[in-house]
Coordinates of C-alpha atoms in Angstrom, one line a residue:
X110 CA -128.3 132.4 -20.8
X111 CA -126.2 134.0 -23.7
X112 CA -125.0 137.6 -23.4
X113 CA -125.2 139.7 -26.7
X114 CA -122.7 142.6 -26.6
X115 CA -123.0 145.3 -29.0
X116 CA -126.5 145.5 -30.2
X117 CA -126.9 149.0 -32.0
X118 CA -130.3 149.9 -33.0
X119 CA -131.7 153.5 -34.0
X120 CA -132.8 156.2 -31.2
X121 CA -136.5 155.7 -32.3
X122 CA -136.5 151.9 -32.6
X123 CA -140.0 150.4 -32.1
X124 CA -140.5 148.4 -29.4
X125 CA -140.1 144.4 -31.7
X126 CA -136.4 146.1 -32.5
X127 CA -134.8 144.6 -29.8
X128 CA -136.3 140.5 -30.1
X129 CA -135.7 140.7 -34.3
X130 CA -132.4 141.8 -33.5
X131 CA -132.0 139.4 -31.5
X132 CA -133.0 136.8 -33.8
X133 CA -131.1 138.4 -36.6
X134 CA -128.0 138.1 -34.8
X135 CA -128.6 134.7 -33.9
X136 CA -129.8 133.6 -36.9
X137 CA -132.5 132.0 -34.8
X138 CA -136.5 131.7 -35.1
X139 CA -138.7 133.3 -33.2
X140 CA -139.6 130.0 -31.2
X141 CA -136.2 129.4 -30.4
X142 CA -136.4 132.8 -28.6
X143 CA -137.5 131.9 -24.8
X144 CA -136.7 135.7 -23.6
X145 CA -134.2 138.6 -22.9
X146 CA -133.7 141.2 -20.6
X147 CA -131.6 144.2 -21.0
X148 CA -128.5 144.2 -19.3
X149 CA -126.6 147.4 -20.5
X150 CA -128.1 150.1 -22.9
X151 CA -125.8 152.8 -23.9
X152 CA -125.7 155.7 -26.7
X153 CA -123.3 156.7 -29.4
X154 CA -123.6 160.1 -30.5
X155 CA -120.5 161.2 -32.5
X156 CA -123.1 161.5 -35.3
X157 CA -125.6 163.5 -33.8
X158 CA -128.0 163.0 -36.8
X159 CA -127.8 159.4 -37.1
X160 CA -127.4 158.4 -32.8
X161 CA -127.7 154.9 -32.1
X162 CA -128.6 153.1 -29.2
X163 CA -126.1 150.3 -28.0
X164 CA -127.7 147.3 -25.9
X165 CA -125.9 144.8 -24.3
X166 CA -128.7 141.6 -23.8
X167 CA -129.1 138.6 -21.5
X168 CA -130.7 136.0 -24.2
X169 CA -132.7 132.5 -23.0
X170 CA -132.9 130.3 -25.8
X171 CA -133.7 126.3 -26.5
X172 CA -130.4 125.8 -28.1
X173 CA -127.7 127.4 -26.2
X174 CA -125.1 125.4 -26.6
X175 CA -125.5 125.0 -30.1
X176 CA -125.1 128.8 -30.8
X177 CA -122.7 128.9 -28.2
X178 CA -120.7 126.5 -30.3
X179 CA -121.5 128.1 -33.7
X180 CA -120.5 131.5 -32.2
X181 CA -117.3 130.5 -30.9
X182 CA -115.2 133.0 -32.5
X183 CA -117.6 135.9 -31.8
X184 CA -116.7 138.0 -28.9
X185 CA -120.3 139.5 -29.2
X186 CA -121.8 135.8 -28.0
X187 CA -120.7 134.5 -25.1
X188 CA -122.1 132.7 -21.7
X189 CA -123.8 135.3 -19.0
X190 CA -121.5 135.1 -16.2
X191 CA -122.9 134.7 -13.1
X192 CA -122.3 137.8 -11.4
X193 CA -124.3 137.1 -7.7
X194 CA -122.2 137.8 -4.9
X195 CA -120.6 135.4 -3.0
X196 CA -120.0 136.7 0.5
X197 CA -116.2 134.8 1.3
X198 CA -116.4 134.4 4.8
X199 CA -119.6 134.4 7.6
X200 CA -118.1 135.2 11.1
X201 CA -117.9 132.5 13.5
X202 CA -120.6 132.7 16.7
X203 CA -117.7 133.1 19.1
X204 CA -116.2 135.7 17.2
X205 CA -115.1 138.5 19.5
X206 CA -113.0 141.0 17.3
X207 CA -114.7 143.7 15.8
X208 CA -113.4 145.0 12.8
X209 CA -112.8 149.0 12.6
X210 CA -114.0 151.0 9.6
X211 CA -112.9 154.5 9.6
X212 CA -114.5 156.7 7.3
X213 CA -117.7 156.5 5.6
X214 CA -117.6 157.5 2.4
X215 CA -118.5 154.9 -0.2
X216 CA -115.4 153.0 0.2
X217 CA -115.9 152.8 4.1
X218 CA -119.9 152.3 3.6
X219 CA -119.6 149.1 1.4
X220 CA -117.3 147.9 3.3
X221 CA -118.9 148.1 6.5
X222 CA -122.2 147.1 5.3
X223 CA -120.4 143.8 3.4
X224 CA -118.7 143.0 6.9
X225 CA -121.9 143.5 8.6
X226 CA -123.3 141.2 6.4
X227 CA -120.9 138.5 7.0
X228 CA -121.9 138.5 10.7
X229 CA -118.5 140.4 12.1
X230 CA -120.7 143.8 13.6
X231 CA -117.9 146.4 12.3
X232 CA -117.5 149.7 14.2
X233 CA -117.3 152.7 12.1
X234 CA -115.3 155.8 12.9
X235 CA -116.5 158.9 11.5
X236 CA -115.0 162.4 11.7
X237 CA -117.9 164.7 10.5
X238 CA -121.7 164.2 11.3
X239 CA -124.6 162.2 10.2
X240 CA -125.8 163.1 6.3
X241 CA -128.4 165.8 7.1
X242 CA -126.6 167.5 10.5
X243 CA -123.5 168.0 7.2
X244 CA -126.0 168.7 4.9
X245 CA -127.3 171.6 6.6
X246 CA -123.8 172.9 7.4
X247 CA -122.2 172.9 4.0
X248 CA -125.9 174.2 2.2
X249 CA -125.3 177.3 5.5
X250 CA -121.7 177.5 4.2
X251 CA -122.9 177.8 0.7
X252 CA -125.7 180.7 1.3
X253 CA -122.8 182.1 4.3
X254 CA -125.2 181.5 7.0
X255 CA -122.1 180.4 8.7
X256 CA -118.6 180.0 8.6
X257 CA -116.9 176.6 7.3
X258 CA -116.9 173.9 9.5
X259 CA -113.3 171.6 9.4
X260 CA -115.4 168.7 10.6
X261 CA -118.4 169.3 8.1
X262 CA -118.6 169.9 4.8
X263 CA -118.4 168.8 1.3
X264 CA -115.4 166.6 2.1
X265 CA -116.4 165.1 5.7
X266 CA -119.3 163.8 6.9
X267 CA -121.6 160.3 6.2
X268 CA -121.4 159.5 2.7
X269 CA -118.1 161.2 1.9
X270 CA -117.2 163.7 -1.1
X271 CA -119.4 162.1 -3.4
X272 CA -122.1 163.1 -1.6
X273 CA -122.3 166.6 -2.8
X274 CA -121.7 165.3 -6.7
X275 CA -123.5 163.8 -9.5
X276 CA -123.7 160.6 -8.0
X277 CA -121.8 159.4 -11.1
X278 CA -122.0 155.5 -11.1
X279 CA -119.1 154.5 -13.9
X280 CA -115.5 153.7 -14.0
X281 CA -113.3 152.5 -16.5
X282 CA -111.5 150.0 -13.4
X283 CA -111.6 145.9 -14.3
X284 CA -113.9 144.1 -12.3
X285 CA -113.3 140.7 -13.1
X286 CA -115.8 139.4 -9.7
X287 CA -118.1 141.8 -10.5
X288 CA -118.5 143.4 -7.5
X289 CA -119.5 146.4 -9.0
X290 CA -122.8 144.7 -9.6
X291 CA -123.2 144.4 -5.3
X292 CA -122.3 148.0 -5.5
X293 CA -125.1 149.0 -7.6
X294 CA -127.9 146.7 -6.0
X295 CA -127.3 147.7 -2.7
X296 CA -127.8 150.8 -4.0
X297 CA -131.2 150.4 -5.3
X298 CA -131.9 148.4 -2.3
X299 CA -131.3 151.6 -0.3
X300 CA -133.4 153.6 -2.8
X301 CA -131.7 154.6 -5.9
X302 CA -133.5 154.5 -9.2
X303 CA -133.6 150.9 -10.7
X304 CA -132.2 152.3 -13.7
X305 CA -129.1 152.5 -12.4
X306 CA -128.7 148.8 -12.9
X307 CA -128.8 149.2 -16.8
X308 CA -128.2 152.6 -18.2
X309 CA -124.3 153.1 -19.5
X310 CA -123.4 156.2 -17.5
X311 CA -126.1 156.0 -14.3
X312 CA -126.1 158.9 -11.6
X313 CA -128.1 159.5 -8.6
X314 CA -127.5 162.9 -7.5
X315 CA -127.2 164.8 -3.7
X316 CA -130.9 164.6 -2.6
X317 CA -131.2 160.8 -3.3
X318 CA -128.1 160.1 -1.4
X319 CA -129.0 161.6 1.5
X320 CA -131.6 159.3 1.6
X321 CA -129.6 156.3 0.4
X322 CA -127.1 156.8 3.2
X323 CA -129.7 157.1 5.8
X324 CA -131.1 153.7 4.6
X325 CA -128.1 151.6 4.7
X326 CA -127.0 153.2 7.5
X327 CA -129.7 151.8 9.3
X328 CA -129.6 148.2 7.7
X329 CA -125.9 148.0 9.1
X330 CA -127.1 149.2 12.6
X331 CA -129.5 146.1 12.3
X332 CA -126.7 143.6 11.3
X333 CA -124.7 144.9 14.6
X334 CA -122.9 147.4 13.2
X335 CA -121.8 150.3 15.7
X336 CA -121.6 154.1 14.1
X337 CA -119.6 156.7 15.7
X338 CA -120.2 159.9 14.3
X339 CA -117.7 163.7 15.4
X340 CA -114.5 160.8 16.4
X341 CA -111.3 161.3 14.2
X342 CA -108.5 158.9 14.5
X343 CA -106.1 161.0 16.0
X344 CA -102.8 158.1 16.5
X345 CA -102.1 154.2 15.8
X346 CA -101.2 152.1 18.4
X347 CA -98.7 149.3 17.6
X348 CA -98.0 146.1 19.0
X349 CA -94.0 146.5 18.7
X350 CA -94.0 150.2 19.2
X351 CA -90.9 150.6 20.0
X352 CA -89.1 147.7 18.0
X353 CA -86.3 149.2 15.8
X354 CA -87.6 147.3 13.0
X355 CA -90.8 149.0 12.0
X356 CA -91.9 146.8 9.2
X357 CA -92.6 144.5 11.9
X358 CA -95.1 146.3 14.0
X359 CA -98.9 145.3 13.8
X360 CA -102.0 147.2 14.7
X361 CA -103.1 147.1 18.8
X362 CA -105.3 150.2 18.7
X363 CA -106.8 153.8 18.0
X364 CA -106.3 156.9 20.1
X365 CA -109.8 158.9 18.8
X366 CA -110.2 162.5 19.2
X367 CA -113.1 162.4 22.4
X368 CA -109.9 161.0 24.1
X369 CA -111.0 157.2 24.0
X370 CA -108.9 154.4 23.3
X371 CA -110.1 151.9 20.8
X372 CA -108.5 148.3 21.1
X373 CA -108.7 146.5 17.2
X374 CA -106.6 144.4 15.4
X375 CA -108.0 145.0 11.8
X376 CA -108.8 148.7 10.4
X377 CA -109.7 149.6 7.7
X378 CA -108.8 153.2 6.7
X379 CA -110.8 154.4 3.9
X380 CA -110.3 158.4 5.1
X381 CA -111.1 160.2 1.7
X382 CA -108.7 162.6 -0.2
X383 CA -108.9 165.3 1.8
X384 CA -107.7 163.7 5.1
X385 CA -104.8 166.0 5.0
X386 CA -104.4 165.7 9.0
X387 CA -104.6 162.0 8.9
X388 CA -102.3 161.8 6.2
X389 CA -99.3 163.5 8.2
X390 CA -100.3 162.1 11.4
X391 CA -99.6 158.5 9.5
X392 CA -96.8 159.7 7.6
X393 CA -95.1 160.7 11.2
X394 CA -95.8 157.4 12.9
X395 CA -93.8 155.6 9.8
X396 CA -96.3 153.9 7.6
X397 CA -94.9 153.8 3.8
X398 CA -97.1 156.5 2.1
X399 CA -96.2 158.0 -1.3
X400 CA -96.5 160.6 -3.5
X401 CA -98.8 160.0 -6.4
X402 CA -100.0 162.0 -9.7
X403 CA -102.9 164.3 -9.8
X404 CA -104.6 167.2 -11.3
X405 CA -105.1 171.3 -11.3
X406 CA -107.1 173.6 -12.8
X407 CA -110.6 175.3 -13.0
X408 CA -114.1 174.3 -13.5
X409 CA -115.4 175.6 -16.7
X410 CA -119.1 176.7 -17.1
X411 CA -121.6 177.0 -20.2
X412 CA -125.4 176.8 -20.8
X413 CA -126.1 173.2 -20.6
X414 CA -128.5 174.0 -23.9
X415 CA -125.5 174.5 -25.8
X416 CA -124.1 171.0 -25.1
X417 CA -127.2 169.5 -25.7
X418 CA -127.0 170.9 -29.0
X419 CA -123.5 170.0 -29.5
X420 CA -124.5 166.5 -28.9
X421 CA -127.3 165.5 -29.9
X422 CA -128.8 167.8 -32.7
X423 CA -132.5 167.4 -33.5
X424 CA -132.5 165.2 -30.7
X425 CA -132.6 167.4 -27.9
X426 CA -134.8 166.5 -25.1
X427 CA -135.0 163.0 -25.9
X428 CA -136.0 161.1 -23.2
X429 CA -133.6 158.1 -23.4
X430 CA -130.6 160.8 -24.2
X431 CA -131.6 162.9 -21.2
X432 CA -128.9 166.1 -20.7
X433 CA -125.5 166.0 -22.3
X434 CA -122.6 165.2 -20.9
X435 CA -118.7 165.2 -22.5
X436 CA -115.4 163.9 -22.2
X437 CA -112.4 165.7 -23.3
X438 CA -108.8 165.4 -23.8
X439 CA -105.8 167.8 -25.5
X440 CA -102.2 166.9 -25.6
X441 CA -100.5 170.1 -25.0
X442 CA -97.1 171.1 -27.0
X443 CA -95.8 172.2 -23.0
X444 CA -96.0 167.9 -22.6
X445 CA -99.0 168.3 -20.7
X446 CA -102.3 167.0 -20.7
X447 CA -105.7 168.7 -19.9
X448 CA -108.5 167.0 -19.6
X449 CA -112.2 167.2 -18.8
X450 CA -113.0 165.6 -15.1
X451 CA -116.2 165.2 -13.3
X452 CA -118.6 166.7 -15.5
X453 CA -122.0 167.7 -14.1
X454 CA -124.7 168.4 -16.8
X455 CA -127.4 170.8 -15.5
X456 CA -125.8 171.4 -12.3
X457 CA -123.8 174.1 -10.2
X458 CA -120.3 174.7 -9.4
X459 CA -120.0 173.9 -5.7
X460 CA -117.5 175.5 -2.9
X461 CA -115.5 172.6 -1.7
X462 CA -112.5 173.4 0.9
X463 CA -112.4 171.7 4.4
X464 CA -110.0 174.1 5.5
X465 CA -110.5 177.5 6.5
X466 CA -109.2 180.4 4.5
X467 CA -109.0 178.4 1.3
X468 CA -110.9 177.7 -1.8
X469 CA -111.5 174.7 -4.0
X470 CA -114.2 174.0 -6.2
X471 CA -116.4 170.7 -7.7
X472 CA -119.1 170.5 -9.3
X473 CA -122.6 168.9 -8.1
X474 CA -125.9 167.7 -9.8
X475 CA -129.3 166.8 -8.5
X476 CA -131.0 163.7 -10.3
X477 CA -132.9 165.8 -12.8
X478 CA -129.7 167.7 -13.4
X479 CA -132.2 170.9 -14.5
X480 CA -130.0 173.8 -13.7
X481 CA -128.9 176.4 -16.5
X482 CA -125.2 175.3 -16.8
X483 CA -123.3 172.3 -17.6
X484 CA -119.9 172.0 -15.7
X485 CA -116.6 170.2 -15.3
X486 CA -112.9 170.6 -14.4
X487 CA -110.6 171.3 -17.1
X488 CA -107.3 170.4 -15.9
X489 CA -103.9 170.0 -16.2
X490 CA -101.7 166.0 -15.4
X491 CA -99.4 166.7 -12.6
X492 CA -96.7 164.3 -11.2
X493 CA -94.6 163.9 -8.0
X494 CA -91.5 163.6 -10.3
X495 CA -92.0 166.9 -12.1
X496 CA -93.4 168.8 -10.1
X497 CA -93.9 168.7 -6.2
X498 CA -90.6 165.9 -5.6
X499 CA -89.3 166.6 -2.3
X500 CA -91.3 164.8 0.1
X501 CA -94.1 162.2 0.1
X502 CA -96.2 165.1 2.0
X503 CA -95.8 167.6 -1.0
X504 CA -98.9 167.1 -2.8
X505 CA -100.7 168.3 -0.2
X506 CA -98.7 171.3 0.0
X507 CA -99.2 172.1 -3.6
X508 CA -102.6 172.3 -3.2
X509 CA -102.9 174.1 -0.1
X510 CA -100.8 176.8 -1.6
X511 CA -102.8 176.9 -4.5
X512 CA -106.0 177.3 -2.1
X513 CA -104.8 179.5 0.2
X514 CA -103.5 181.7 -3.2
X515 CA -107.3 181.4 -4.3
X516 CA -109.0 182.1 -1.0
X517 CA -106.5 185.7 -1.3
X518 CA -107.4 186.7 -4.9
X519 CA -111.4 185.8 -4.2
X520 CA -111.3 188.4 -1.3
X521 CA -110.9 186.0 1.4
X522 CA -114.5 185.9 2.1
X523 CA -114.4 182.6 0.4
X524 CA -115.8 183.8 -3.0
X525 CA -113.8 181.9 -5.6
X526 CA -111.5 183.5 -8.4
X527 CA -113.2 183.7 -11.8
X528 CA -112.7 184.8 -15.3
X529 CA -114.7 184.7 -18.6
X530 CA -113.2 182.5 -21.2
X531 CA -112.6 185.5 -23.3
X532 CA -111.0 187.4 -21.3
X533 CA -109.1 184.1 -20.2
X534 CA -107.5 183.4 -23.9
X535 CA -106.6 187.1 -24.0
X536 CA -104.8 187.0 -21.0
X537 CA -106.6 190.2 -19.7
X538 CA -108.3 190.4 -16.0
X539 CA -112.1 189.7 -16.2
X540 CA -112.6 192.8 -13.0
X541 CA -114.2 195.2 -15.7
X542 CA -116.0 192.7 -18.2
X543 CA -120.0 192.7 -18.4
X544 CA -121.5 189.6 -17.3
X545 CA -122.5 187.4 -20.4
X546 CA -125.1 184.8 -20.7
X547 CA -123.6 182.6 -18.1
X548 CA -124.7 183.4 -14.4
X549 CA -122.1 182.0 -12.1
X550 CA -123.5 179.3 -10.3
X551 CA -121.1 179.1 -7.7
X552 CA -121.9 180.3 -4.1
X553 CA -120.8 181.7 -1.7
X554 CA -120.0 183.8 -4.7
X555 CA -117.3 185.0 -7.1
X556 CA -114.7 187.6 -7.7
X557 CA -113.9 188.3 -11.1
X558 CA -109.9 188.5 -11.8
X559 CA -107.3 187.1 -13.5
X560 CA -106.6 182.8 -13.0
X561 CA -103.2 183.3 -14.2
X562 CA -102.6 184.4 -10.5
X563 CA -103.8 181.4 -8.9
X564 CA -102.0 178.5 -10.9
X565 CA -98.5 177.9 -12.2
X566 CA -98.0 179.0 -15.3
X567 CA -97.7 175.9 -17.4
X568 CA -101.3 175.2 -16.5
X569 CA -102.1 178.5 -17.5
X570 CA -99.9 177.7 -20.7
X571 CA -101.5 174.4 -21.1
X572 CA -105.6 175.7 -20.5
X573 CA -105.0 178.2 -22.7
X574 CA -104.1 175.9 -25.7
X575 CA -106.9 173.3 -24.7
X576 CA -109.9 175.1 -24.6
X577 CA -109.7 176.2 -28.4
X578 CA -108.8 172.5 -29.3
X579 CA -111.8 171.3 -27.1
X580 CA -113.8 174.0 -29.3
X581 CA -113.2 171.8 -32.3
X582 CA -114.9 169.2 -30.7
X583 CA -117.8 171.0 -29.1
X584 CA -118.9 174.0 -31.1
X585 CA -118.9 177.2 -27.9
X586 CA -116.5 175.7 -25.6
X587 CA -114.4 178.7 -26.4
X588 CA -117.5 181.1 -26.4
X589 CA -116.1 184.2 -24.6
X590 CA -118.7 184.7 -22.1
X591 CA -118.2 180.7 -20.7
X592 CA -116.9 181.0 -17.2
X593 CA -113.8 179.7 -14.9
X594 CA -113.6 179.6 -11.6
X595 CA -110.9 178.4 -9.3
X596 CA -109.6 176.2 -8.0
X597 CA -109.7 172.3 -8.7
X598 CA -107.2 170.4 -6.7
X599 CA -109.0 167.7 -5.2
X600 CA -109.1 165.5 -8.1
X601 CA -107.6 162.7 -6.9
X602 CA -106.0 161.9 -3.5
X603 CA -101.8 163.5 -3.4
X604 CA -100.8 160.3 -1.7
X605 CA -100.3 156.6 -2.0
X606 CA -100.8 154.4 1.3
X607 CA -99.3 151.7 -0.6
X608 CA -100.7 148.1 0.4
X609 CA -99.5 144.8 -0.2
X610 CA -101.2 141.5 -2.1
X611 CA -103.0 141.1 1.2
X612 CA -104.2 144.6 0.9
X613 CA -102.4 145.6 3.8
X614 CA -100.2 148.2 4.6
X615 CA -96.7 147.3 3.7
X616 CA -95.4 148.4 6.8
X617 CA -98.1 147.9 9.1
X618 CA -100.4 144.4 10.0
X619 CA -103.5 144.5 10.5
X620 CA -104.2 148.2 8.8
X621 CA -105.7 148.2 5.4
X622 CA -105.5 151.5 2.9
X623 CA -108.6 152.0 0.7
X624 CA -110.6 153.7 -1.6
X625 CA -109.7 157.2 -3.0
X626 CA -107.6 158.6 0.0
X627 CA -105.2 156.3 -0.5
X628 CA -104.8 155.9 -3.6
X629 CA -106.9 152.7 -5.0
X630 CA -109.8 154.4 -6.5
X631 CA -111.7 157.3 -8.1
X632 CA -115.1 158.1 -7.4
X633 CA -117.9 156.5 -5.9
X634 CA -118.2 153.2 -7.8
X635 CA -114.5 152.1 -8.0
X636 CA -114.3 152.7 -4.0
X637 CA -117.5 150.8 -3.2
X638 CA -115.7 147.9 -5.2
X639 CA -112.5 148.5 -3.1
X640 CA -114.5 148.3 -0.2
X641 CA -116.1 145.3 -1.0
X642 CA -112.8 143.6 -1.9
X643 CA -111.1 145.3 1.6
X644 CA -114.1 144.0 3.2
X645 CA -113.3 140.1 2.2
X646 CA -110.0 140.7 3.0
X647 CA -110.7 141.6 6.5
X648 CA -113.0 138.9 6.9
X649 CA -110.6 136.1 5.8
X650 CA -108.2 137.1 7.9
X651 CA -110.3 137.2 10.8
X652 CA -111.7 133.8 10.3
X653 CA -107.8 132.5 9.4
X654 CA -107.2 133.1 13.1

C-alpha cells in the first residue's frame, strides 16, 4: 500500500473528498483506486475561518510501483511501513528466572504485559493499591473525606500519574519501530475508544482508564504474570556488594517493604517521578543518577468557551474539532522560557502531592472533557546548572521546598495558593478581590493570596511577562478574572538514572531505568514505548543466557 501524507481538505468536506483527493494527487483514475483507509486525521486551525482537515492515507492501488516510481522525489508518497509488532524473543519452556517489574504506571504496564506476552511470567512490584482501592482514596482526599495517603494517590497506585490526567496519547519522541502503534492497540484492546488509533492528538480520560488498567491487568495475570500490590522496594541487593569497585556489581535481589526478600536477576525500575524515597534510597546504595532539567510554575484557568472561541470561530462545537486545546511558548528577556504543559480542555485542576503537608497541582479531564474550565501549567525551564547545582538529589529539594512553601500560604489544610490573573500582573494579593467568572475547580479548595510568595522570583518575573504575550495569541489569556493556582513541580522527573546502550544502569547489571522517573520519557505514550523497548531488552538478555 502507499501512504499519502499531508492531505488537507475543508472542515465540511463531503464524504467523495477524501477518494478524489486521492485520485487527484495521484493523478490516477478511479479504477486504479482499489481502496484506502485513514491512518491519521489531524486539524489546522491557525485560521479559524478557513480550518482544514489534514489526513494522512493508507492507499491500495493496481499500479503501485509505478506511482511509487513516478513519485520518487515526493516525501508525501511513500511505501506503508509495516508497523505490526514483532515480539524479539519468546521465553524458552525451561525458563526459570522471572523478570521483576516495579512500578506500574504505563511504563511498568507495557512492559510487563510485553514480557508476559513473550512467555517470561514477570512479577510486578507495586507500592500503592489496585486502580479503584486508589481511586477512592485520592477522589476522599479530593472532597477531604480523609487525610492524604503517601502510598495512595494521584502519583502511586495501578496505572501511575497518568491515571488521574487526560489520558493524552501524543508525543513528539521518534519512533522509528513503531512501537507506539503496540502502545495504542493494546489500548483499544483493553477498551479505549478506537479512535485513538487515528485522530492527531487522542485522549482517554480517568474513568476509561480505570477500566483499561483493570483489563490488562487481568490479561497479564492470564499470561502468568504475578501482581503485588502495597510492596515498595525498600534496598538492592548486589552480587559484589562489598567489592571496592562498584561499577562491577550486578543485581541478586530486592529487600520489599512487607520484609520479604525477592531473589531476580533483571528489574526493571519504572518507579514514576515522584519516587522521591526510592530515588535517595538508590542514590545511597551508589547507582549513577543525575540531575536533570525541569519545570515550575502554576496551572492557569479560564472558561473553556473562551478557547473554543479563540480557536475555532464559527466553528465551535464541531464534532470533528471537539473542545479546544493550546500550546504555548514565550521567550522571556530574564533568558527564561515559559511554556504551556499538560493542557486539559474542559477539565479541573486536580490536588496532586504524595507527601503530607505539601501541595502540588495537575490538571485532569474525563473523556468528554465537559467541565466549565480549560486548564494547563504555565511554567518556567529550570536547570541543574542554574539553578539547584549542588547535588544530584537537589531537584527534589527544590520542589519540596516549593510544596511545603505552598502547603503554608494555602493554610496548611491542603487548599492550594491562588491568585486572579489581574491581580497577578499587578502584583497585588488576590485575599480581598471578588470572585470573577471563573469558579476554581480545584479541591480540596483554595486560598486566595499572593504566588509571588510561593516561587522564586525569576518565575514570577518570567510568568508575568508570558501571560500578556500568550494574550496575543489567544485573545483572554490575560483576562483579569482567569485564575492561578499553585504549585506545578511535577512536570518532569528531577533526576536521571542514566542507562547504557543495553539500557542498563551504568553502574549496575541487571537493573534497567525507565520511563518518566528516570528520565527517558514524558507522559503516557513515550513511557509505554520505553517499556516496550525495556521489555525486549530484558527479554534478550534472558534468552542470551
Amino acid at each position: 500500500m502507499l501512504r499519502l501524507t499531508d492531505i488537507k481538505l475543508p472542515l465540511n468536506h463531503d464524504e467523495q473528498a477524501i477518494e478524489l483527493a486521492i485520485l487527484s494527487k495521484l493523478n490516477i483514475t478511479q479504477n486504479e483506486l482499489v481502496s484506502f483507509d485513514m491512518f491519521k486525521r489531524g486539524y489546522d486551525a491557525r485560521n479559524n475561518k478557513n480550518i482544514q482537515l489534514i489526513y494522512t492515507l493508507d492507499v491500495e492501488v493496481t499500479n503501485q510501483d509505478a506511482l511509487l516510481a513516478q513519485f520518487e522525489k515526493d516525501q508525501h508518497v511513500r511505501l506503508t511501513p509495516d508497523m505490526d509488532y514483532k515480539f524479539v524473543a519468546q521465553a524458552p519452556k525451561d525458563v526459570e528466572e522471572r523478570p521483576v517489574v516495579v512500578g506500574l504506571g504505563p511504563c511498568g504496564l507495557l512492559a510487563a504485559l510485553t514480557l508476559a506476552q513473550m512467555g517470561f511470567k514477570p512479577i510486578i512490584l507495586e507500592r500503592g493499591k489496585v486502580v479503584r482501592e486508589r481511586t477512592k482514596d485520592t477522589f476522599g482526599f479530593w472532597r477531604k473525606k480523609n487525610d492524604l495517603n503517601p502510598e495512595s494517590n494521584v502519583q502511586f497506585g495501578e496505572g501511575g500519574a497518568g491515571t488521574f490526567s487526560d489520558g493524552k496519547l501524543y508525543s513528539q519522541i521518534k519512533d522509528p519501530k513503531h512501537y507506539g502503534r503496540k502502545v495504542l492497540k493494546e489500548f483499544v484492546k483493553a477498551g479505549a475508544p478506537e479512535e485513538i488509533m487515528y485522530v492527531s492528538k487522542p485522549h482517554i480520560g480517568t474513568y476509561k482508564l480505570i477500566n483499561m488498567m483493570e483489563a490488562m491487568r487481568k490479561t497479564i495475570i492470564e499470561l502468568g504474570g504475578e501482581f503485588r500490590f502495597s510492596t515498595r522496594v525498600e534496598k538492592l541487593d548486589f552480587e559484589g556488594q562489598d567489592d571496592a569497585d562498584k561499577d562491577t556489581r550486578k543485581i541478586k535481589g530486592l529487600y520489599l517493604s512487607d520484609d520479604q526478600y525477592l531473589s531476580c536477576k533483571h528489574v526493571i525500575l519504572a518507579i514514576g517521578h515522584s519516587a522521591r524515597d526510592t530515588f535517595e534510597a538508590l542514590y545511597e546504595q551508589g547507582v549513577y543518577i543525575e540531575a536533570k532539567p525541569f519545570s515550575v510554575g502554576f496551572r492557569i484557568e479560564h472558561r473553556q468557551t473562551m478557547i473554543d472561541s479563540c480557536r475555532f470561530g464559527d466553528n465551535v462545537g464541531h464534532p470533528i474539532l471537539g473542545t479546544a486545546d493550546y500550546k504555548l511558548v514565550h521567550h522571556c528577556k530574564n533568558g527564561r522560557s515559559v511554556y504551556s504543559f499538560c493542557m486539559c480542555p474542559g477539565g479541573t485542576v486536580v490536588a496532586a502531592a504524595s507527601e503530607p503537608n505539601r501541595v502540588v497541582t495537575n490538571g485532569m479531564s474525563q473523556y468528554t472533557r465537559h467541565e466549565s474550565n480549560a486548564n494547563s501549567a504555565i511554567v518556567v525551564g529550570i536547570t541543574p546548572e542554574k539553578d539547584y547545582p549542588d547535588h544530584p538529589l537537589a531537584g527534589i529539594e527544590l520542589q519540596r521546598n516549593l510544596e511545603s512553601l505552598a502547603f503554608k500560604v494555602g493554610g496548611e489544610n491542603y487548599h492550594a495558593p491562588a491568585q486572579y490573573i489581574g491581580d497577578f500582573l499587578a502584583n497585588q494579593s488576590s485575599a480581598t478581590t471578588a470572585e470573577g467568572e471563573i469558579k476554581p475547580s480545584y479541591t480540596p479548595g483554595i486560598t486566595l493570596t499572593d504566588l509571588s510568595k510561593v516561587v522564586p522570583d525569576f518565575v514570577t518575573e518570567a510568568i508575568r511577562e508570558a501571560i500578556p504575550a500568550f494574550d496575543k495569541k489567544i485573545k483572554g489569556f490575560a483576562r483579569a478574572d482567569g485564575l492561578l493556582t499553585g504549585v506545578e513541580t511535577r512536570t518532569s522527573s528531577p533526576i536521571c538514572i542514566k542507562r547504557d546502550k543495553s539500557f542498563q544502569s551504568v553502574n549496575v547489571q541487571g537493573l534497567y531505568p525507565a520511563g518518566e522517573g528516570a528520565g527517558y520519557a514524558g507522559g503516557i505514550w513515550s513511557a509505554g514505548i520505553d517499556g516496550i523497548r525495556i521489555a525486549e531488552a530484558v527479554a534478550l538478555d534472558i534468552v542470551k543466557d
